[in-house]
Short mmCIF file of C-alpha atoms in Angstrom, two decimals:
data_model
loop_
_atom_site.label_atom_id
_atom_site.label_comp_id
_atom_site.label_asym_id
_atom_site.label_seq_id
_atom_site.Cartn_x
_atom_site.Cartn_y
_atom_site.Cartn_z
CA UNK A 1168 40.86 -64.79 -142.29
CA UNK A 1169 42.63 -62.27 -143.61
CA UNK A 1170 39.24 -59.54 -144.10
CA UNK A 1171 39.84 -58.37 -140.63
CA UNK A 1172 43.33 -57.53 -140.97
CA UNK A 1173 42.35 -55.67 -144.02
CA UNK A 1174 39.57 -53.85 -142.01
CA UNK A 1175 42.04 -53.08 -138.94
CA UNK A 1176 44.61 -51.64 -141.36
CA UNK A 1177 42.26 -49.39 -143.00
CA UNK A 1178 40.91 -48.08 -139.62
CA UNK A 1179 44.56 -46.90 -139.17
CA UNK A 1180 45.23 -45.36 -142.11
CA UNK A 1181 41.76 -43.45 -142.28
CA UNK A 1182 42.35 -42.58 -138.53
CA UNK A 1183 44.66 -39.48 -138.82
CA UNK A 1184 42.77 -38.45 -141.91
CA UNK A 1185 39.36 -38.40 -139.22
CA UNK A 1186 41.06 -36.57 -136.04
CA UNK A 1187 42.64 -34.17 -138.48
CA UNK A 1188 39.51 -33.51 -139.57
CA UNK A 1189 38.01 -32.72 -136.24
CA UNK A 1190 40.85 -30.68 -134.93
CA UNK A 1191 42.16 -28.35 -137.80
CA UNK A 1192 45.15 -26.60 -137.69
CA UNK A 1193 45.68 -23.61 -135.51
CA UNK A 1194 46.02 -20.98 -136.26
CA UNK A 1195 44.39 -20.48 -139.83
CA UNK A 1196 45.14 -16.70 -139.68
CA UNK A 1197 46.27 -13.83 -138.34
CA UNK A 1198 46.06 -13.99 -134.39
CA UNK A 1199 45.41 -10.40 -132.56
CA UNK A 1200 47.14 -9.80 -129.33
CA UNK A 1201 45.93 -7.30 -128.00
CA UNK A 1202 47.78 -5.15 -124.68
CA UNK A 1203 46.56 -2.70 -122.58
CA UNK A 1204 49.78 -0.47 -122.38
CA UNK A 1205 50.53 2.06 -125.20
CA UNK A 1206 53.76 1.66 -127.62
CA UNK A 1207 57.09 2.12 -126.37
CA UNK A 1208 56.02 0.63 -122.42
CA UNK A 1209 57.48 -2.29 -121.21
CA UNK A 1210 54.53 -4.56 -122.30
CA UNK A 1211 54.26 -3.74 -125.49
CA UNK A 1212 57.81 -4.24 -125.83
CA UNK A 1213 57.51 -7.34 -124.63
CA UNK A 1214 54.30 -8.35 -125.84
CA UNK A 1215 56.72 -7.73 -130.03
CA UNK A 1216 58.88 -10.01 -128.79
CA UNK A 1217 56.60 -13.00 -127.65
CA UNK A 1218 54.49 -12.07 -130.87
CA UNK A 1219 57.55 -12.03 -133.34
CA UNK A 1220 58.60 -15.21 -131.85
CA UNK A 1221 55.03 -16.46 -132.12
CA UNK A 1222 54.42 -15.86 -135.24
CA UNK A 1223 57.60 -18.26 -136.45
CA UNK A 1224 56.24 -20.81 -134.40
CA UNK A 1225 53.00 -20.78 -135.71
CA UNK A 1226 53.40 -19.57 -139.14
CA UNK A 1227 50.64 -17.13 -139.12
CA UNK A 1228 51.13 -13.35 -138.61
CA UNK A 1229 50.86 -12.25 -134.86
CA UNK A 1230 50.04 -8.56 -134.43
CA UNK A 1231 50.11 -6.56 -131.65
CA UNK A 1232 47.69 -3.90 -131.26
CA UNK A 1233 47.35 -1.30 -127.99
CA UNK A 1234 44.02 -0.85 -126.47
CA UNK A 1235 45.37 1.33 -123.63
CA UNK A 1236 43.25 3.00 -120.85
CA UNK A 1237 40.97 2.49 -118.32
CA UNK A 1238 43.16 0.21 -116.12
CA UNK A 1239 42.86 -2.85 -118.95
CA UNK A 1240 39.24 -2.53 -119.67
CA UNK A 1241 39.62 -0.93 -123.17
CA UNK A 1242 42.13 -4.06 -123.52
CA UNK A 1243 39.29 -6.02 -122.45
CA UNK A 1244 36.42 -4.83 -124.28
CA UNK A 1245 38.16 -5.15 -127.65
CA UNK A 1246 39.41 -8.73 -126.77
CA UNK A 1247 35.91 -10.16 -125.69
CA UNK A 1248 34.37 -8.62 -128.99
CA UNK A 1249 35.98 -11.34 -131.17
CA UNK A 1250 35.33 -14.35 -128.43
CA UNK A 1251 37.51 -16.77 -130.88
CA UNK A 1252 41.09 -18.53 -130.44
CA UNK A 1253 42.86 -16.04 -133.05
CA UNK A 1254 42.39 -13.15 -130.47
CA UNK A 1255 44.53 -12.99 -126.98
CA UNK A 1256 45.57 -10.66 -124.72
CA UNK A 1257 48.65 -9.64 -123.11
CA UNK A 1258 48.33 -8.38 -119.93
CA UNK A 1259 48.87 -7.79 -116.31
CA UNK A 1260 47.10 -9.44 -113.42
CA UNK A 1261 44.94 -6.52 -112.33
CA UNK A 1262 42.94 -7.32 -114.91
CA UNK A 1263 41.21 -10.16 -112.98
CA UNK A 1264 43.18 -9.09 -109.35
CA UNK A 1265 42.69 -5.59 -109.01
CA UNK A 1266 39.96 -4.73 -111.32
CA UNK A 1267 36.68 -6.11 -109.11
CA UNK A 1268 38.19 -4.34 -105.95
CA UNK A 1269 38.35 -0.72 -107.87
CA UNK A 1270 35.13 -0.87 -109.80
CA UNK A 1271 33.09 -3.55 -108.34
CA UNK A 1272 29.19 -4.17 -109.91
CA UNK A 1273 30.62 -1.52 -112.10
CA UNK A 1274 33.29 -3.36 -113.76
CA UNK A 1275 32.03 -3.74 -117.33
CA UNK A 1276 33.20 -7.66 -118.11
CA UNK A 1277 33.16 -10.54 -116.69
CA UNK A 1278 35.87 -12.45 -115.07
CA UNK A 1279 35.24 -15.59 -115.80
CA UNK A 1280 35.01 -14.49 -119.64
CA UNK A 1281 39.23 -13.68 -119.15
CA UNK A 1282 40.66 -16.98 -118.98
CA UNK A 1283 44.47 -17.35 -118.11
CA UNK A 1284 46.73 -19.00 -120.39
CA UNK A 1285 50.48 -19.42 -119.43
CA UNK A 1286 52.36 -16.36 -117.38
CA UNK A 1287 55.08 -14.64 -119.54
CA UNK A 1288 57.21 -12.39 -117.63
CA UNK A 1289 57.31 -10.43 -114.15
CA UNK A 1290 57.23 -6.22 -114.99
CA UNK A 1291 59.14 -4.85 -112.28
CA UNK A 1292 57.81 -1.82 -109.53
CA UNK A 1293 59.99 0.24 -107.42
CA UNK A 1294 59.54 2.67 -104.62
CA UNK A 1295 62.13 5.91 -105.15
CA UNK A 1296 62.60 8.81 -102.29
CA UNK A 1297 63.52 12.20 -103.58
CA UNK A 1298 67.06 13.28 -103.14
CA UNK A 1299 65.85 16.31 -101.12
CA UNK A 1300 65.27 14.13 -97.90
CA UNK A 1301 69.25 12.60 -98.02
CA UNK A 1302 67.85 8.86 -97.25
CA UNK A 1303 69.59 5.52 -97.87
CA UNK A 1304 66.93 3.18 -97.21
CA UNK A 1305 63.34 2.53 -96.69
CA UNK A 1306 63.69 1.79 -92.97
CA UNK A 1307 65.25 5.77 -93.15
CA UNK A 1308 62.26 7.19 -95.04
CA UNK A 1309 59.91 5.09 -92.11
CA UNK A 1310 61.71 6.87 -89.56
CA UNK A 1311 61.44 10.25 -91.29
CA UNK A 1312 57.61 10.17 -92.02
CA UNK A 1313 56.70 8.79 -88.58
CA UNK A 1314 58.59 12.00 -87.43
CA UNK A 1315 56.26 13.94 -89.78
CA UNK A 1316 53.26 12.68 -89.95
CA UNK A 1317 51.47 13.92 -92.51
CA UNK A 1318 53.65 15.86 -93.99
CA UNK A 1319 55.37 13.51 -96.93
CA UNK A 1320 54.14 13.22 -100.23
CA UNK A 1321 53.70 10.40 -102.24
CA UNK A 1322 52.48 9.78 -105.81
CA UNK A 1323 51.75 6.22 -107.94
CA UNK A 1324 50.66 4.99 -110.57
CA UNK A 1325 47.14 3.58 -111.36
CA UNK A 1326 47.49 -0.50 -109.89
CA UNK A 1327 49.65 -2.45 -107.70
CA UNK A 1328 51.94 0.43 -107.32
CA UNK A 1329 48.74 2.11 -105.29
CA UNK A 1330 48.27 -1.14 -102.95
CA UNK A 1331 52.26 -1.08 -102.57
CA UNK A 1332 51.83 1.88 -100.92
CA UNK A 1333 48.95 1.30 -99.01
CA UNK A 1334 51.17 -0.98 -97.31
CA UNK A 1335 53.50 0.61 -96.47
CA UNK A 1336 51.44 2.80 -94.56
CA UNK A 1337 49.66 -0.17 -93.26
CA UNK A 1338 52.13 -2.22 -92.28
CA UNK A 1339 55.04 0.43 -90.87
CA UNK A 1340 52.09 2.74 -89.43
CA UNK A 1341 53.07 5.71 -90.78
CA UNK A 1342 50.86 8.53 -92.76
CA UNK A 1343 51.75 10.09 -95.45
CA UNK A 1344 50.05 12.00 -98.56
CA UNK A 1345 49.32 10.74 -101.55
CA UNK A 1346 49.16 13.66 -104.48
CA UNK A 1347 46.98 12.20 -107.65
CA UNK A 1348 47.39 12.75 -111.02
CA UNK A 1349 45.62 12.54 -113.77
CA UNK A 1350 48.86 12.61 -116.27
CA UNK A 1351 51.49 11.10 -113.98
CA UNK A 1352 54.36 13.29 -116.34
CA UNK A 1353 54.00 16.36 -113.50
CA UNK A 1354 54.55 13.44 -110.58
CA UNK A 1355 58.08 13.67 -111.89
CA UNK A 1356 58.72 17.40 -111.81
CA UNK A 1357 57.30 17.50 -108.30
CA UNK A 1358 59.40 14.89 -107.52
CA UNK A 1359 62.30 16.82 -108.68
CA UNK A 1360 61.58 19.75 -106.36
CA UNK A 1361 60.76 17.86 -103.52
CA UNK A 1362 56.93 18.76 -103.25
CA UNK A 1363 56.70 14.91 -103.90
CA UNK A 1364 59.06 12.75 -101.52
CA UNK A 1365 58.03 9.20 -102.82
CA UNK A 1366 57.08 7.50 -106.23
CA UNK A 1367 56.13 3.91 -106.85
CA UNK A 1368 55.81 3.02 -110.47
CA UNK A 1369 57.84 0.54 -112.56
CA UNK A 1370 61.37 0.85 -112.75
CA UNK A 1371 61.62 2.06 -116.19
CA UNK A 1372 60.14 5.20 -115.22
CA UNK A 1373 61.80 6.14 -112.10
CA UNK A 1374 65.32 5.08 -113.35
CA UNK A 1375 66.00 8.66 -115.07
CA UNK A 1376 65.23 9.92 -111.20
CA UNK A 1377 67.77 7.91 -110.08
CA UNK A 1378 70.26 8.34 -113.08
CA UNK A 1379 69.89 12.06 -112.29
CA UNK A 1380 70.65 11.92 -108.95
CA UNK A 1381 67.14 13.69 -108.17
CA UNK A 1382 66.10 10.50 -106.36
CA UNK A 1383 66.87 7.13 -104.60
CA UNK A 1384 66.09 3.59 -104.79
CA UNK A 1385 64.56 2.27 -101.98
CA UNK A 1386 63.49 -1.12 -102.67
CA UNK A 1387 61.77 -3.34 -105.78
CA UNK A 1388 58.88 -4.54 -104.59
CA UNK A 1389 59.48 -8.01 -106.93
CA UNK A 1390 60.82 -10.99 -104.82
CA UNK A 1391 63.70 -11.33 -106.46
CA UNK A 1392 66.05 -8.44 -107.49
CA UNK A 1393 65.84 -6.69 -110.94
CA UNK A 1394 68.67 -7.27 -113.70
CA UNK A 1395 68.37 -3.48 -114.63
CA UNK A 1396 69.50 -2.46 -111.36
CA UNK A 1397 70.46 -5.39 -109.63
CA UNK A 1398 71.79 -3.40 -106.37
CA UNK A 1399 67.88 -2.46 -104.91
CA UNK A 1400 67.02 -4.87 -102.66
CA UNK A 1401 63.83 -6.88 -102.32
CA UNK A 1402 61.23 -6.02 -100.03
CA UNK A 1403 62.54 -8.77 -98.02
CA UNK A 1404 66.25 -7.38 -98.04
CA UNK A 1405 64.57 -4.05 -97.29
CA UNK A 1406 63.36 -5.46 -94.10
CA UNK A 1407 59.58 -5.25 -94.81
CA UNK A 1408 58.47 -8.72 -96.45
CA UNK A 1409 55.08 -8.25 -96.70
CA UNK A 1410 55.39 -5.57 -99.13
CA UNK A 1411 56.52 -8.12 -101.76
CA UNK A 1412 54.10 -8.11 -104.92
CA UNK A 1413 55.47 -9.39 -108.19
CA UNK A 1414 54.18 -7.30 -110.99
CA UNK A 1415 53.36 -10.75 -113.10
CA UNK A 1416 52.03 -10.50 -116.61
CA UNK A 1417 50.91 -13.05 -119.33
CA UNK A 1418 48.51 -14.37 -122.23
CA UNK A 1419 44.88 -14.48 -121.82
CA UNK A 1420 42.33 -16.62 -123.88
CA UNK A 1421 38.59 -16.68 -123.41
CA UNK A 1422 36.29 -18.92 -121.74
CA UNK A 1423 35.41 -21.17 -124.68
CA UNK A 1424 39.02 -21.94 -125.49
CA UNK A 1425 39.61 -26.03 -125.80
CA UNK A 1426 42.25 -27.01 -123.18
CA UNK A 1427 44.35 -28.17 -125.63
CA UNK A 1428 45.12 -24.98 -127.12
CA UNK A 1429 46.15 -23.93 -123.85
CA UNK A 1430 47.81 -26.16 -123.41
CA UNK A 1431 49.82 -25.39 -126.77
CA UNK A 1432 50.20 -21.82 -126.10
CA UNK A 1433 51.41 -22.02 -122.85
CA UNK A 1434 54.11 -24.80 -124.18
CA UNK A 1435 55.10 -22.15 -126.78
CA UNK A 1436 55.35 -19.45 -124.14
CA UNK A 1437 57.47 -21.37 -121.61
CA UNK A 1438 59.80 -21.74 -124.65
CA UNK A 1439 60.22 -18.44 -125.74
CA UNK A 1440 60.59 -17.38 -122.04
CA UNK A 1441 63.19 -19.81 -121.62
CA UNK A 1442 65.52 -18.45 -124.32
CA UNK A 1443 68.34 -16.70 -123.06
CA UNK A 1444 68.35 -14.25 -125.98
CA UNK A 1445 65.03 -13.43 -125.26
CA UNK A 1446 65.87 -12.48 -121.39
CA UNK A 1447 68.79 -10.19 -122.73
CA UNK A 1448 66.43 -8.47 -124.91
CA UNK A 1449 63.87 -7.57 -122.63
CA UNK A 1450 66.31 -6.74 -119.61
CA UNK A 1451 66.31 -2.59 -120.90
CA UNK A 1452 62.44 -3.20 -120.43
CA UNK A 1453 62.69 -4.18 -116.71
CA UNK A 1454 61.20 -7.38 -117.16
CA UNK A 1455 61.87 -10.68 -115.98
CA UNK A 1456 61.26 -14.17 -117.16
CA UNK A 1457 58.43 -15.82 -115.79
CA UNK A 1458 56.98 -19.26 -117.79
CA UNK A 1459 54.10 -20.63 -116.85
CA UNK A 1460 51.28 -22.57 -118.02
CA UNK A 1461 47.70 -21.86 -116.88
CA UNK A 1462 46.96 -23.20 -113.41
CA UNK A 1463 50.40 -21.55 -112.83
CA UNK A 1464 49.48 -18.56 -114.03
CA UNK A 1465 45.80 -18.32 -112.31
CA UNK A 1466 47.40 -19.24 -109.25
CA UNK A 1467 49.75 -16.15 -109.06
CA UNK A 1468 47.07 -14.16 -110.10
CA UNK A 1469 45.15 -15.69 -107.00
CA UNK A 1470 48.00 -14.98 -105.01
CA UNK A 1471 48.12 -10.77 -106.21
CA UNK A 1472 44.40 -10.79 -105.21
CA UNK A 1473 44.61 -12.01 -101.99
CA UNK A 1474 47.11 -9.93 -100.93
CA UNK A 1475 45.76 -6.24 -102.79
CA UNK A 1476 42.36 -7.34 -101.04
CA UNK A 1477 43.68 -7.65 -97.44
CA UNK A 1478 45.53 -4.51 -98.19
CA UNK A 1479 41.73 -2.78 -99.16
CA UNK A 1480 40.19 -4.20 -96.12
CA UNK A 1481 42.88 -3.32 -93.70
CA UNK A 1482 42.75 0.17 -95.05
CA UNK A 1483 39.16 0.28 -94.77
CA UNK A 1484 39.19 -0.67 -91.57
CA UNK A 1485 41.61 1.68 -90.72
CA UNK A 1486 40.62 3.74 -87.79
CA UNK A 1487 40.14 6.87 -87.57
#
């Protein structure tokens, strides 16, 4: 009688010795995490803080390395050229939102290959007005450009910021010109003098303009207002909802990666994202706390789509 208890109790005890065996630890070395901004921008800022506090967690170094240019798909390319679980990115949206509306059959990956993982933080955009116009808010700049058509400049950077903009136009019916640049550095000295009346970017960059005085905040175009300058109002505040796109950002896996490890990951995100100390230190960067784990994460990625493609296709349509 007692042979089966034997046989029961050594099914236990060889039990964690067998699922250990099929599911070894992770990781087992260095992990790559690779961004598509270049050192000192927000994201890689933040993408050393998630990877310092990482790399504790996990006991395994977690290095960032930049693979800036060509709107994420340098990031990309180097990510999918490992196709393992010790290489992730850390990215924006527009990798999978914005990406297959600018280059189409052209776009050299595959979406489905760029899995998301858990959501990190929210980058924050603004619009800014030159100081040369003497306007207080976007409903004043409306006003002014619908008096001029035509004859306001405007200048963005590669992305959301461009949509933003778009509409703006759309959406107030108003027309003004956009001035591209191939180095957006010049977009600032224009700015200065006035040959450029309105920049969207992230707030980082247009917060000298406003330091200055050589230029105004008009709105963010986050839904919720920015610690770094927490007197801009929201699109909504603004009086022009629909221009509300949240600049959100977050880890990326690859297709073959067991849910599980998501799983983990985006538990180990929402935890570091959830530390006050961690909010405080990525404040100067613009950036605001966003957990989330991966349906979370696709799903405000959905959302950034939807609204940048109605955006294309009302512009499209546009008449003439």
């Amino acid at each position: 009688m007692r042979v089966p208890w034997l046989i029961c109790g050594l099914a236990i005890l060889l039990a964690p010795a067998t699922a250990s065996a099929q599911s070894p630890v992770w990781p087992q070395h260095t992990v790559r995490l690779i961004t598509p901004l270049g050192p000192g921008s927000g994201m890689d800022a933040s993408a050393r803080v998630f990877a310092e506090r990482l790399s504790a967690k996990w006991g395994q170094p977690v290095v960032v390395e930049n693979r800036q240019g060509a709107d994420g798909i340098l990031a990309v390319q180097s990510f999918l050229s490992d196709r393992d679980n010790h290489s992730l990115m850390f990215a924006f949206a527009g990798l999978l939102s914005i990406n297959p509306l600018i280059h189409g059959d052209k776009l050299p990956y595959d979406v489905r290959d760029v899995v998301p993982v858990a959501s990190a933080i929210d980058s924050t955009l603004a619009l800014t007005v030159s100081d040369t116009l003497k306007l207080g808010t976007l409903a004043d700049f409306v006003k002014a450009a619908k008096e001029r058509p035509g004859q306001l400049n405007w200048a963005a950077t590669t992305g959301l910021p461009l949509y933003v903009v778009a509409a703006l136009q759309k959406s107030a019916g108003i027309d003004i010109t956009q001035i591209a640049y191939r180095d957006f550095s010049p977009a600032f000295q224009d700015f200065a003098t006035g040959r450029v009346q309105l920049l969207a970017t992230g707030i980082t960059l247009l917060l000298p303009q406003v330091q200055s005085g050589r230029g105004k905040f008009l709105m963010v175009t986050n839904s919720a207002r920015s610690p770094l300058a927490p007197e801009v109002p929201t699109p909504a505040e603004a009086g022009f909802p629909e221009l509300s796109f949240n600049g959100v950002n977050g880890i990326y896996g690859w297709r073959g990666m067991p849910e599980s490890l998501k799983a983990r990951i985006a538990a180990d995100v929402r935890e570091i994202a959830n530390d006050p100390a961690v909010a405080e230190r990525l404040k100067p960067t613009g950036s605001t706390m966003r957990p989330g784990n991966a349906a979370e994460f696709a799903a405000a990625i959905e959302e950034q789509r939807a609204k940048v493609a109605a955006v294309a296709e009302a512009v499209a349509t546009k008449p003439k």
